[in-house]
Each structure stands twice: as C-alpha cells, then as structure tokens.
Tab-separated table of C-alpha atoms and ligand atoms in Angstrom:
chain	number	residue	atom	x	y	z
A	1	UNK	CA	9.192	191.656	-107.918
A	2	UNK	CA	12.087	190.579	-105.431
A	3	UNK	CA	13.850	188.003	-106.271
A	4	UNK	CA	14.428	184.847	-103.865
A	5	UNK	CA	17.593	182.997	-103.181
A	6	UNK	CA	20.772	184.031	-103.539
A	7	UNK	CA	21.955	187.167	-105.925
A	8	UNK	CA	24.528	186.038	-107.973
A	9	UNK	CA	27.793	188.485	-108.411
A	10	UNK	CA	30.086	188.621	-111.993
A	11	UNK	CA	26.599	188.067	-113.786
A	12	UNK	CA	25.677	189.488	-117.180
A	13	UNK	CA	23.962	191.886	-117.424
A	14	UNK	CA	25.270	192.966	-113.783
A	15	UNK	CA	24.386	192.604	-110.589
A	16	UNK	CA	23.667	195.854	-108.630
A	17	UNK	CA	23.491	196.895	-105.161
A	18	UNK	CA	22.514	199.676	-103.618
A	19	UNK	CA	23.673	201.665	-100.640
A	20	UNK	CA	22.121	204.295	-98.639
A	21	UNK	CA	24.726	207.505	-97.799
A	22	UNK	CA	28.088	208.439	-99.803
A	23	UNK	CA	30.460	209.001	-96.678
A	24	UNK	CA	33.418	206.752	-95.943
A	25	UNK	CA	31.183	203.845	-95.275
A	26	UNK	CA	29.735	203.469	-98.570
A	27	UNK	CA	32.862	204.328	-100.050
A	28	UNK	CA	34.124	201.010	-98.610
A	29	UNK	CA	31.160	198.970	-99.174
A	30	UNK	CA	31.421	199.896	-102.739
A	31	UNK	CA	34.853	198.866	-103.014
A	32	UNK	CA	34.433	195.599	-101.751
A	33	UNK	CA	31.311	194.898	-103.662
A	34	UNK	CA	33.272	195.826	-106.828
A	35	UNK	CA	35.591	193.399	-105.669
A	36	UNK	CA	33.085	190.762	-105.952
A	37	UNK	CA	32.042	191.778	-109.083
A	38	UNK	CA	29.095	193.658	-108.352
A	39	UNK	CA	28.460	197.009	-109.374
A	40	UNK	CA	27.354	199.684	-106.743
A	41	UNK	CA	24.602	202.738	-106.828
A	42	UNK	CA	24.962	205.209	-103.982
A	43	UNK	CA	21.810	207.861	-103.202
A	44	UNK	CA	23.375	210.424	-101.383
A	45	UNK	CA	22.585	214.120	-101.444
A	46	UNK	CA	25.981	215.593	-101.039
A	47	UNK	CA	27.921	216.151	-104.515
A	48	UNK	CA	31.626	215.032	-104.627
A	49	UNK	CA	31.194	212.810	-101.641
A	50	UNK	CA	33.449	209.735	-100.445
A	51	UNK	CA	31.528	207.560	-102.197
A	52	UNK	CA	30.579	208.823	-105.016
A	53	UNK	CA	33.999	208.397	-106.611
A	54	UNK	CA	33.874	204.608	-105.922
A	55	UNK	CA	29.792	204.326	-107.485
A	56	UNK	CA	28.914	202.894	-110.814
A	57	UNK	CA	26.245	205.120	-110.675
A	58	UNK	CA	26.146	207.998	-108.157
A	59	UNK	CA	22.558	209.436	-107.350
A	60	UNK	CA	22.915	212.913	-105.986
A	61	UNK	CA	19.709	213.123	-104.316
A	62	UNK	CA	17.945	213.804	-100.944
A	63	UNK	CA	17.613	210.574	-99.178
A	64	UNK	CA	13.652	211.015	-99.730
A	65	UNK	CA	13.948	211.837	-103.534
A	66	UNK	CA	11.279	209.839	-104.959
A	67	UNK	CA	12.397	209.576	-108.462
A	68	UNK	CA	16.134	208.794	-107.005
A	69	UNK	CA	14.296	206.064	-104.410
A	70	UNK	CA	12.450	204.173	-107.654
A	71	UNK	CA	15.653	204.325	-109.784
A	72	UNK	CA	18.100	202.849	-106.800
A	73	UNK	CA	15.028	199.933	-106.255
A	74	UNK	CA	14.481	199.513	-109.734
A	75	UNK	CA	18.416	198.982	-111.087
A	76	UNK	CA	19.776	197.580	-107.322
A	77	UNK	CA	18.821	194.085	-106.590
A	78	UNK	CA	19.336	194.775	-102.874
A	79	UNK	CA	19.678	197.916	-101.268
A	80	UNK	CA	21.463	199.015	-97.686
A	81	UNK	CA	22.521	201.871	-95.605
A	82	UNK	CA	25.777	203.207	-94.512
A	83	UNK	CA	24.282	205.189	-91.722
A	84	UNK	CA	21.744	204.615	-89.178
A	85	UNK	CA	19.977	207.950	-89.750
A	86	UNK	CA	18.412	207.680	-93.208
A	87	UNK	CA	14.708	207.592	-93.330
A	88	UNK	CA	13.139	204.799	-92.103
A	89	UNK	CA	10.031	205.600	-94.354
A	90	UNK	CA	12.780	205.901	-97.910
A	91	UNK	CA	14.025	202.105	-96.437
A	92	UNK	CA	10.488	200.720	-96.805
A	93	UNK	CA	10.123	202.200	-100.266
A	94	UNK	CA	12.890	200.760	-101.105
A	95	UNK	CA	11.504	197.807	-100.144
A	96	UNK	CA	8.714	197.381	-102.555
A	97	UNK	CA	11.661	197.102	-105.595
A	98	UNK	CA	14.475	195.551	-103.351
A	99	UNK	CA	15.554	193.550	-101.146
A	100	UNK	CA	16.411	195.817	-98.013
A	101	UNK	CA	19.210	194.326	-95.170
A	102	UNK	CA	18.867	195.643	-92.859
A	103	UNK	CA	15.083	196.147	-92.330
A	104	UNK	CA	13.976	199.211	-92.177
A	105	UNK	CA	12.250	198.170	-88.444
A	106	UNK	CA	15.778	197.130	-87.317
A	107	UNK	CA	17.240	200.977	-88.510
A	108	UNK	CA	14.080	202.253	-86.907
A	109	UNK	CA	15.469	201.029	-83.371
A	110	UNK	CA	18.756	201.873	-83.970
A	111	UNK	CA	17.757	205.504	-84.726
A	112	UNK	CA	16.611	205.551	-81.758
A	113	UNK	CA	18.064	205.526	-78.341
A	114	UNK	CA	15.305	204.942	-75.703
A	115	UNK	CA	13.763	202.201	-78.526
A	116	UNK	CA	17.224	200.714	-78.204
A	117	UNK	CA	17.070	200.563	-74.520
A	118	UNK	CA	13.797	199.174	-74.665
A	119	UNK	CA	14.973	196.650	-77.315
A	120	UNK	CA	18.155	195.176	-75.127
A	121	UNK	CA	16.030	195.485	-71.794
A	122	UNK	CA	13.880	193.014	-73.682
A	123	UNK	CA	16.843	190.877	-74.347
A	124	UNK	CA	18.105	190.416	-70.707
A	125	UNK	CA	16.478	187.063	-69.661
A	126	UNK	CA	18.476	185.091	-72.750
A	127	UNK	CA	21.507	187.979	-73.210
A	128	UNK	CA	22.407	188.568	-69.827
A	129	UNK	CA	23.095	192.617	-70.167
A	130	UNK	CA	21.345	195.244	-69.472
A	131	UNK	CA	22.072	199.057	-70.784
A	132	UNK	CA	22.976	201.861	-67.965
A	133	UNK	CA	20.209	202.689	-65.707
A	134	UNK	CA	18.123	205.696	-67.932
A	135	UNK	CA	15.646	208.240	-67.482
A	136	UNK	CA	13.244	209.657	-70.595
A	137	UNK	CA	13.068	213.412	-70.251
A	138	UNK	CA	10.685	214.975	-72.507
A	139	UNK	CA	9.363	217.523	-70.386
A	140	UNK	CA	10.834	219.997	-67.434
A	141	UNK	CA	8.081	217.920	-65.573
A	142	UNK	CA	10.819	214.900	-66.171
A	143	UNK	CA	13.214	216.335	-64.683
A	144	UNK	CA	11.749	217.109	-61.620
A	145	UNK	CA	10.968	212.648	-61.507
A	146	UNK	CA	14.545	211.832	-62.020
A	147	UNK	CA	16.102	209.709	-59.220
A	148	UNK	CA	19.302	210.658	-56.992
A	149	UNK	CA	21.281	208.045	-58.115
A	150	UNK	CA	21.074	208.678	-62.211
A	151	UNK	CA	23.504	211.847	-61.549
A	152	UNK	CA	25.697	212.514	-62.053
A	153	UNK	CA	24.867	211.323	-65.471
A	154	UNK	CA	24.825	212.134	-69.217
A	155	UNK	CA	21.846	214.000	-71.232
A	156	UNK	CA	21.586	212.518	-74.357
A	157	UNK	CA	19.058	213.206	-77.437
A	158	UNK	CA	17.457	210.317	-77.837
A	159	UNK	CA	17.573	210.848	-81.841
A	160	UNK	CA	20.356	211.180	-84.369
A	161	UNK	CA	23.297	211.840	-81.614
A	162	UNK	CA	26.797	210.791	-82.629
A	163	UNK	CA	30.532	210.754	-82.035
A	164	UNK	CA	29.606	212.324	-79.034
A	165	UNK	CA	27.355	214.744	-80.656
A	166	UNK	CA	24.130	215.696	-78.643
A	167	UNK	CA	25.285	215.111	-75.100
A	168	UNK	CA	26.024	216.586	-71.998
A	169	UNK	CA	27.579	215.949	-68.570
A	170	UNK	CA	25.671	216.476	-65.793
A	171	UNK	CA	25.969	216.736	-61.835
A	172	UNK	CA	22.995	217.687	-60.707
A	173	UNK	CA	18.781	218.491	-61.208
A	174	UNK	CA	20.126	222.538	-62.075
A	175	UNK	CA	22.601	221.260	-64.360
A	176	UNK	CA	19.974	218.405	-65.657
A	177	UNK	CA	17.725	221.468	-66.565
A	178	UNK	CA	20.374	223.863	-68.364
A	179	UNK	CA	21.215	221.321	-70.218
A	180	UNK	CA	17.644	219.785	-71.449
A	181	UNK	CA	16.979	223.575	-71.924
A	182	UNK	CA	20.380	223.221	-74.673
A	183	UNK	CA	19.129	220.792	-76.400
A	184	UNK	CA	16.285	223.129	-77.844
A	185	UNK	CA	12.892	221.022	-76.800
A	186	UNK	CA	14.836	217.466	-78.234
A	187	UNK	CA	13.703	214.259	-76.775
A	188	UNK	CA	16.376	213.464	-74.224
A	189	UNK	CA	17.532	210.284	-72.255
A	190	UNK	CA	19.556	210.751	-68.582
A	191	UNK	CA	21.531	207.879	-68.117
A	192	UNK	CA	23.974	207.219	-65.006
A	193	UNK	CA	27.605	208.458	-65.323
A	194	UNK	CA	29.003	204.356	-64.878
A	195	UNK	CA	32.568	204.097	-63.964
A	196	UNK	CA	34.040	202.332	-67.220
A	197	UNK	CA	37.204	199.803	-66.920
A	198	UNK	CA	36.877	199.700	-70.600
A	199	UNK	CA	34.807	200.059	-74.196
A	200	UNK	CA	34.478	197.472	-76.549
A	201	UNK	CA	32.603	196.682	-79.661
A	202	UNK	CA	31.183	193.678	-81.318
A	203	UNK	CA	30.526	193.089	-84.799
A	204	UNK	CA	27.975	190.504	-85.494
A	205	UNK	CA	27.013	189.593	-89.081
A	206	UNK	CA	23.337	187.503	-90.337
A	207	UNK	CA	22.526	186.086	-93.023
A	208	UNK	CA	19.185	186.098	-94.377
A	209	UNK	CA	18.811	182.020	-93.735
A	210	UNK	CA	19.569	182.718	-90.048
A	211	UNK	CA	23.339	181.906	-89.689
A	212	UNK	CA	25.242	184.204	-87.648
A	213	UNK	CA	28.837	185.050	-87.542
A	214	UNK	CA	30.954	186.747	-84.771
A	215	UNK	CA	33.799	188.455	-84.807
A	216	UNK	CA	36.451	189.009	-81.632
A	217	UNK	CA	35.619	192.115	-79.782
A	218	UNK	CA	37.405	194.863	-80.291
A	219	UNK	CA	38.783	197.357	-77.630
A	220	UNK	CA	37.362	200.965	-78.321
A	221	UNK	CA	39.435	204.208	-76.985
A	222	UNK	CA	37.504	207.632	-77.721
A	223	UNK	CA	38.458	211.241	-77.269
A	224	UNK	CA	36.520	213.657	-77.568
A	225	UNK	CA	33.396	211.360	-78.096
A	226	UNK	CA	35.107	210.348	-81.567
A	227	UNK	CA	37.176	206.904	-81.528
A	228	UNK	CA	40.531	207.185	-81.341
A	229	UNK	CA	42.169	203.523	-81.603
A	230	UNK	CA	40.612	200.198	-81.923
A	231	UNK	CA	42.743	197.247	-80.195
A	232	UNK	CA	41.998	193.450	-81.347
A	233	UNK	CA	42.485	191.272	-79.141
A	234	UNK	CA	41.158	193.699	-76.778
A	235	UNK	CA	43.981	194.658	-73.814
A	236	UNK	CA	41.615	194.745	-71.064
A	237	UNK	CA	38.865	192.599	-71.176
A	238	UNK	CA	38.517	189.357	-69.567
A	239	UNK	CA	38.161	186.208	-71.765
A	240	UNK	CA	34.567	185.397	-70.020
A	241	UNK	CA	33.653	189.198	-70.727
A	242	UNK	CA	34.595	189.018	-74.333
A	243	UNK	CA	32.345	186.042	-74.517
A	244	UNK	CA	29.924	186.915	-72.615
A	245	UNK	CA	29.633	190.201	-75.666
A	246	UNK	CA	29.486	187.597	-78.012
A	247	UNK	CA	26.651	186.127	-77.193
A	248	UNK	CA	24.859	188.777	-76.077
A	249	UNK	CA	25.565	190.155	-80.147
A	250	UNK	CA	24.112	186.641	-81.040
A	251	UNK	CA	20.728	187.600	-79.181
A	252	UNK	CA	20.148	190.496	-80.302
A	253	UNK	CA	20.693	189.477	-84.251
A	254	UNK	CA	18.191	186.879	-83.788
A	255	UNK	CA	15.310	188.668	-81.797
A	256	UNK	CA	15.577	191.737	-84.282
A	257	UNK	CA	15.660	189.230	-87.163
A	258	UNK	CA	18.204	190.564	-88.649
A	259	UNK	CA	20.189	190.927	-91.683
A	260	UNK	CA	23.335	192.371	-92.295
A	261	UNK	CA	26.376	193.682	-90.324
A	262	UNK	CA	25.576	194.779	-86.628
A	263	UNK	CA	27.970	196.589	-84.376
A	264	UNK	CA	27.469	196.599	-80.678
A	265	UNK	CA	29.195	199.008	-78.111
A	266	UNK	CA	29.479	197.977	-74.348
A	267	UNK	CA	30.953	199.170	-71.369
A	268	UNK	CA	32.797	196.814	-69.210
A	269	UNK	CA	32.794	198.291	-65.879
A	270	UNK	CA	35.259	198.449	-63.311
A	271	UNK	CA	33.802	195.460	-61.152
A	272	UNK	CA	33.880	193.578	-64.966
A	273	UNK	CA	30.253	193.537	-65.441
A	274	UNK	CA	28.632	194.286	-68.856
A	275	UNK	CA	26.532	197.259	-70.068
A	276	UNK	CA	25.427	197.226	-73.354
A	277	UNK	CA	25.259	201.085	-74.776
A	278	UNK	CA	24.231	201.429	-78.597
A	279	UNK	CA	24.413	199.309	-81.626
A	280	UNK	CA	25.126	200.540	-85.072
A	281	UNK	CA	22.818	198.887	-87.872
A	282	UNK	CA	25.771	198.836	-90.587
A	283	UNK	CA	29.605	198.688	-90.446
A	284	UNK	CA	31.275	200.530	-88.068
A	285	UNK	CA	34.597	202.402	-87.425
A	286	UNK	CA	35.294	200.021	-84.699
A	287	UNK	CA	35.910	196.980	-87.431
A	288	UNK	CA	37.673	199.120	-89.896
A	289	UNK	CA	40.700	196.738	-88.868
A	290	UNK	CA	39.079	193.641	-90.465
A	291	UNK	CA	39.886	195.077	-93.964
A	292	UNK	CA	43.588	193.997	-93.226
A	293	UNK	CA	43.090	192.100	-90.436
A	294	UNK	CA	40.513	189.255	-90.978
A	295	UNK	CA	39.933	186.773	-93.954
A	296	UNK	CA	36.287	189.114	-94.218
A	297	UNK	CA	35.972	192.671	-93.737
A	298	UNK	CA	33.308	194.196	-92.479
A	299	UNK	CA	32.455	195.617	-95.697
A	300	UNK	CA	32.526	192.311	-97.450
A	301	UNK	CA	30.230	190.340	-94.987
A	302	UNK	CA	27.836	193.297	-95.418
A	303	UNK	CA	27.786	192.222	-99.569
A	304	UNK	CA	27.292	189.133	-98.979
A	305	UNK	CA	24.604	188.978	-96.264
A	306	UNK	CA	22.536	191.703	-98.648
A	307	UNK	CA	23.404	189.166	-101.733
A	308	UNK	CA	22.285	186.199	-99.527
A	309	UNK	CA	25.414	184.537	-99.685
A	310	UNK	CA	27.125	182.039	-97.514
A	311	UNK	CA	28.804	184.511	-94.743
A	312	UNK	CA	32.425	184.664	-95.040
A	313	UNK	CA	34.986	183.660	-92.228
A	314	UNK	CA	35.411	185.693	-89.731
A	315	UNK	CA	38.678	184.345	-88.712
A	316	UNK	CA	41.435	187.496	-87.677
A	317	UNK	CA	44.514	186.304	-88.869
A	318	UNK	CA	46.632	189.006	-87.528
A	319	UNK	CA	46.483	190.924	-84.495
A	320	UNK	CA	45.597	194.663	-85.316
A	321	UNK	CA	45.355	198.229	-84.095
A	322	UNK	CA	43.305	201.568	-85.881
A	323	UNK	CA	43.986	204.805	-85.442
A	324	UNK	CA	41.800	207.248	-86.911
A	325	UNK	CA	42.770	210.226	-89.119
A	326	UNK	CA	41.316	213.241	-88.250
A	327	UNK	CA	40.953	216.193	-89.509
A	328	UNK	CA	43.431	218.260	-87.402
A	329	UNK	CA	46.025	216.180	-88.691
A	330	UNK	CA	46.277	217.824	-91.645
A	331	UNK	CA	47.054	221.653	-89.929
A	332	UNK	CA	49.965	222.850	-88.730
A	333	UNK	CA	49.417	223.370	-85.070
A	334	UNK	CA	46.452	224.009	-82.820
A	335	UNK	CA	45.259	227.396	-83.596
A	336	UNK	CA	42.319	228.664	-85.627
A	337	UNK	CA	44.599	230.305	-87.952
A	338	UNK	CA	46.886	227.310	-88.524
A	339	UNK	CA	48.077	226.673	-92.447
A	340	UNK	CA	46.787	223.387	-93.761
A	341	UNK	CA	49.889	220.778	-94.201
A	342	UNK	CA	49.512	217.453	-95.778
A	343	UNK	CA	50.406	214.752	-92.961
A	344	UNK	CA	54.242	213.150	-93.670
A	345	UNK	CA	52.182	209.628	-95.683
A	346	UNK	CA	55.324	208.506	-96.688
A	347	UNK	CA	56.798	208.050	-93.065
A	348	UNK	CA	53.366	206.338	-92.359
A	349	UNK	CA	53.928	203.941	-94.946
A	350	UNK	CA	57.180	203.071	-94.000
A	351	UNK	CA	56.292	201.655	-90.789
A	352	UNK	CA	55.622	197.966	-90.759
A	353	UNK	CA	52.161	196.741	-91.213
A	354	UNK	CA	51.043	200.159	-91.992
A	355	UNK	CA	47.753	199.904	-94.027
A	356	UNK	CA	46.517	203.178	-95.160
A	357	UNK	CA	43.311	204.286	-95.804
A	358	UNK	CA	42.283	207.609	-96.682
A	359	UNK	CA	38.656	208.541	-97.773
A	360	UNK	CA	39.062	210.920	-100.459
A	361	UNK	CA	37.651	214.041	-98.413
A	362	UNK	CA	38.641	217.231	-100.354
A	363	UNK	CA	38.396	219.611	-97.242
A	364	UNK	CA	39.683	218.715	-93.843
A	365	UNK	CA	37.739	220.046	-90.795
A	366	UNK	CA	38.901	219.687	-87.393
A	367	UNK	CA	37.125	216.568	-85.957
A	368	UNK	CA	36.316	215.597	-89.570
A	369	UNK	CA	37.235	211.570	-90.335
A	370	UNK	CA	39.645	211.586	-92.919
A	371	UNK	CA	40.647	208.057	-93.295
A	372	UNK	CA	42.471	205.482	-90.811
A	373	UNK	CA	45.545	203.551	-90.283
A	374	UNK	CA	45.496	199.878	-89.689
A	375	UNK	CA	48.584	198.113	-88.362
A	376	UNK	CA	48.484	194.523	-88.393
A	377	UNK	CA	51.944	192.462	-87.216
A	378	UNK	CA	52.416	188.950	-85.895
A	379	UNK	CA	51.795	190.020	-82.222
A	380	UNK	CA	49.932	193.172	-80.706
A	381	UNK	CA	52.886	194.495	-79.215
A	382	UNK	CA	54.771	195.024	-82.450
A	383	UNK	CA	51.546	196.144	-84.009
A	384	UNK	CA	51.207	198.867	-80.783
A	385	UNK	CA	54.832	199.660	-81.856
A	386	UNK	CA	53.579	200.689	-84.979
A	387	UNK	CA	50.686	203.013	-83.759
A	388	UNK	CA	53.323	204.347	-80.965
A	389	UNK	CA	55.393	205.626	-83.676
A	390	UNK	CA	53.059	206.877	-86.245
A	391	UNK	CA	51.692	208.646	-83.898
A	392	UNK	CA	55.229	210.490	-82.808
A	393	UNK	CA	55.188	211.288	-86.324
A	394	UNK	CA	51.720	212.631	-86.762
A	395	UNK	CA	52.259	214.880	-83.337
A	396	UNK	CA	49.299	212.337	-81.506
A	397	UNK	CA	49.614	211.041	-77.571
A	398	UNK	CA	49.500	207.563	-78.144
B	1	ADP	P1	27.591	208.276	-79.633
B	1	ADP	O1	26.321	207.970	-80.371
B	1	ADP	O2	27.991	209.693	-79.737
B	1	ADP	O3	28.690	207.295	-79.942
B	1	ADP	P2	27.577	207.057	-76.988
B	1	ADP	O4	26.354	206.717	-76.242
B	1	ADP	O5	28.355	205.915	-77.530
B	1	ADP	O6	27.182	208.101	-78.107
B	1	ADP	O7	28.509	207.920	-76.049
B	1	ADP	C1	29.777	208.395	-76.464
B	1	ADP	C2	30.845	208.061	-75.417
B	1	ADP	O8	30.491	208.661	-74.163
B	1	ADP	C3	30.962	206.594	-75.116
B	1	ADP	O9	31.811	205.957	-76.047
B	1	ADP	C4	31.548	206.620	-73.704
B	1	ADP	O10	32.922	206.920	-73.741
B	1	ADP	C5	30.841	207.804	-73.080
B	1	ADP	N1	29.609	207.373	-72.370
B	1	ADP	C6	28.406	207.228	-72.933
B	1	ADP	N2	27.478	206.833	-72.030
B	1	ADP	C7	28.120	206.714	-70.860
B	1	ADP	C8	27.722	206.348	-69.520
B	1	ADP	N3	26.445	206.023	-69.251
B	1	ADP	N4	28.664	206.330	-68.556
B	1	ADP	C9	29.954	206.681	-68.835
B	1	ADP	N5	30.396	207.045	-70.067
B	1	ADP	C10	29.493	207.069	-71.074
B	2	MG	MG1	28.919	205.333	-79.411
C-alpha cells in the first residue's frame, strides 16, 4: 500500500528511500537524504561502488533482481533513479510497493532519444523550441531517404548514448553509412551538425502537487563529449535566452507530469535561437554547483520532491564555476604507460572558494569521473580566478 501525503523524515522507526544506481549520483543523493534524516537503500549491481559507502543498506544486485526489487519497495517508502538507463520495466515494479519519482513513463522517454524528440516536438506550440532537425535511421534503406541539408551531421544511437558515447561525425551519405554500419545494427538518429554559440543546461524540479521550481541556467563547456566546466550565471547567453530555457523547462515538467529533478540541455545557436537537445530524468553534472552554490542542491530538491515535500529555494547565493575531475588527473603525463600520482588536493584546497568533492572511486580510468571542484566567490570573475589556477596546478587548459 503507498502511502499518501507527505513522507515524513527524522521519524521512528525510519524513513527510507530508495535510489536506483550506486555511481556518484546516488552517492550524493544519499548524502543529502541522510542529511534530512532519512536513511537511504541503493540497488546497484556493482560491489564497492560510490554509493554504496554512503547506503544504510547497500543491495548488490542486477537492476532486475527480483528479490532485490521487492526488498528496496518493501523497506523504501519512495524509490528513484540516479541514471536514466535503468529498466523501465524494474521502475514499474517498484511501483506496486513505492512511490516512484520519477515515473517510470517519464525515464522511458528519456531513455530514449527519438521519443525525446518526439516528446519536445510536441511541446513547441506552448515551449517555443524545437530540437535539431533529425533523421531515424534504422535501416541502410534510411540512409539512402536522408535529406542534403542534415549533413554534415551527427549519428547518434538512439538508446543508452552518453558523455559523448555512441556518436559519430559525419559529412556525407558514404560516411552516414560507415558509420551506421559502426554502430553494429543500433537504432540510430542523424541530426544536423548546428553551429553552437553556446550549451547550457536547466534544472527544473516538481513536486508531486504540481509546483515547479527553476533554477538559473547554467553554461555547459564539454571536451571530449564529457563536461568540462559549468559557469552560473552563464557568460554567454542572453537574458531573454536564459528565460526563454526556463520556461521551456516549465513545459516540459508539466506535460510529462512530472516528479522530481529534470535537467535540460540546449544549444543556443549562433543567431541566439534555442534548440533543445536531451534532458536527463535525475540530477545532473551540470548542477553539481548547487551543492555550494544555492540554498538547495540538486540532490536535496530530488529528496524532497520523492518525500512530497514543500520544494526548497532555489535561490544561488553565490556565483559558481565546476570543473570536473577526471580520471587522467590522477597520472603522470599522457602516455599509456604513465605512473598513477595522486593530484596536489592540498593546493586545491587552498584556493579560495574551493569546494571539493571527490567520489570515492578506487581505480582511476582515463575519462573516468572522479569527483569535481566547485568554486563559489562573491563575483564570477574571482570564482573564474579560482578555476584558472587550479587548473595551472592540475596541468588543465582552462
Ligand atoms: P550525450 O548523451 O553524450 O551527452 P549529446 O546529444 O548531449 O549526447 O551530445 C554530446 C555533445 O555533442 C553535446 O554536448 C554537443 O557539444 C555536441 N552535439 C550534440 N548534438 C549536436 C548537434 N546537433 N550539433 C552540434 N553539436 C552537437
Ligand atoms: Mg548531453
């Protein structure tokens, strides 16, 4: 039996939730909800991962574990995911025990990019954006229908693509078909190469009574498909694009329904029109600076909307810039036979505003998120200061 109205944290006996994954994410989420006073179950099936050492109770289980699925709903009063690719199917299990935020219908078009597509092309007459002009390839047949003007473009698997993962550049049909052929008979999407002034990302929150929550947008630089840095206030986007995301974010929380912490990519473009490009049905990297940054985190807006509390405030109260920590930083040099050194922390932590974060990860892989740096200051400039000089220190361009 779920429970209605609000689930009450510091209670006794305690009050569990659940969360779907053990990477970074969860790890998080868990410490936040402990923070509240709830206590945390992660169902993950990798031993010794991030999470894990935060959990209560750590389930070391495959995501579709049936016994591990009735425990979680039958100890959690509500239940969420860290990532967007656990099974839709082990969400709506969950659902018979739990209360599940987000939906497992909302993950379900997350998971999927030409759903997504479909989803915010739906959305255009009250949101305004549209996503990048998109082909389905599914078949060489496909290729053979795709319009001049999408290329040069980007392949992209429709499912379970990320930080970059699963794509391809392409200039032309020849190129198109080598690289559909890659992709070993995966459902693919072609979308149009657009000339981007800028990425940003923005972090919408629901609450199961229908109140949403906004926060600013946040100015995305990748490399290597992987984030890099995450500006707020965003450098280089007008104040009427920044709203315009906004409400776009609004939209789409209310047509899906939806429940929980949303996080919305777009592209502004050089002529400053929008593009909306994927949305992440969780917390994301990009608002890893509202830990330090904002009155409530990410991770802490995603505990209460599950709990259906009041939302917190979304208010930033200092200006803020991420860098990720990846895991070439902890090598000496580039090569494939470089010795593993421990970056210089202590010279991190002397820098001002420097808020560390590091994830626990016992290997480091090249590419591999090992935590993140937030500086926060009284203006962006000193916080960019910050960043400019940690990164001299850990051997990063800027
Ligand atoms: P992922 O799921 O890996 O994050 P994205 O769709 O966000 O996939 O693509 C990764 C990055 O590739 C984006 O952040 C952006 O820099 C670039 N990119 C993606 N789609 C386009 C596009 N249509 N035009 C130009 N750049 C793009
Ligand atoms: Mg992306």
């Amino acid at each position: 039996m779920i429970k209605n109205g609000p689930f009450i944290p510091g209670a006794s006996p305690a009050t569990w939730l659940g969360v779907m994954g053990g990477g970074q994410l969860g790890r998080m989420f868990a410490h936040a909800a402990q923070a509240m006073g709830f206590k945390v179950a992660v169902l993950e099936p990798a031993a010794d991962c991030p999470a894990s050492h935060a959990a209560d109770h750590f389930l070391c289980a495959d995501y579709v574990d049936a016994a591990a699925l009735a425990d979680m709903g039958q100890q959690c009063v509500a239940v969420t995911t860290e990532f967007e690719n656990v099974p839709a199917d082990s969400m709506t299990r969950l659902a018979q025990d739990a209360f599940v935020a987000p939906s497992a219908a909302c993950v379900a078009i997350a998971q999927d990019r030409m759903a997504e597509k479909r989803f915010f092309t739906g959305c255009a007459d009250a949101s305004g954006v549209l996503p990048a002009p998109h082909h389905l390839i599914r078949s060489s047949a496909d290729i053979e229908t795709v319009p001049d003007h999408l290329l040069p473009g980007l392949l992209k698997t429709v499912r379970l693509g990320y930080d970059g993962k699963g794509q391809a550049r392409v200039a032309s049909h020849a190129d198109l078909q080598a690289a559909f052929d890659s992709m070993q008979g995966a459902e693919c999407v072609l979308e149009k190469m657009l000339p981007l002034a800028c990425e940003v990302s923005v972090l919408v929150a629901r609450g199961a009574d229908g109140n949403a929550s906004v926060y600013p947008i946040a100015e995305n630089i990748h490399r290597n498909g992987i984030l890099h840095t995450t500006t707020v206030p965003a450098l280089h986007a007008s104040a009427d694009a920044a709203a315009r995301a906004q409400a776009a974010a609004l939209v789409f929380v209310d047509r899906l329904d939806y429940v929980g912490v949303l996080c919305i990519e777009f592209f502004i473009l050089a002529d400053g029109s929008l593009v909306v490009n994927e949305m992440a049905p969780r917390p994301h990297n990009s608002g890893h600076y509202t830990i330090d940054a904002c009155v409530t985190s990410q991770f802490a807006q995603q505990v209460r909307a599950m709990a259906r509390l009041p939302l917190g405030d979304v208010r930033q109260h200092s200006p803020a810039v991420m860098l990720n920590l990846l895991g070439d930083l902890w090598f000496a040099g580039d090569g494939a036979d470089a010795a593993p050194a421990e970056p210089a922390w202590e010279k991190i932590l002397a820098l001002p505003g420097a808020c560390l974060h590091l994830y626990g990860k016992e290997q480091a892989r090249r590419g591999r998120k090992m935590g993140h740096v937030t500086f926060v200051a009284p203006t962006l400039d000193a916080a960019r200061a910050s960043l400019i000089a940690a990164c001299a220190v850990l051997g990063l361009a800027p």
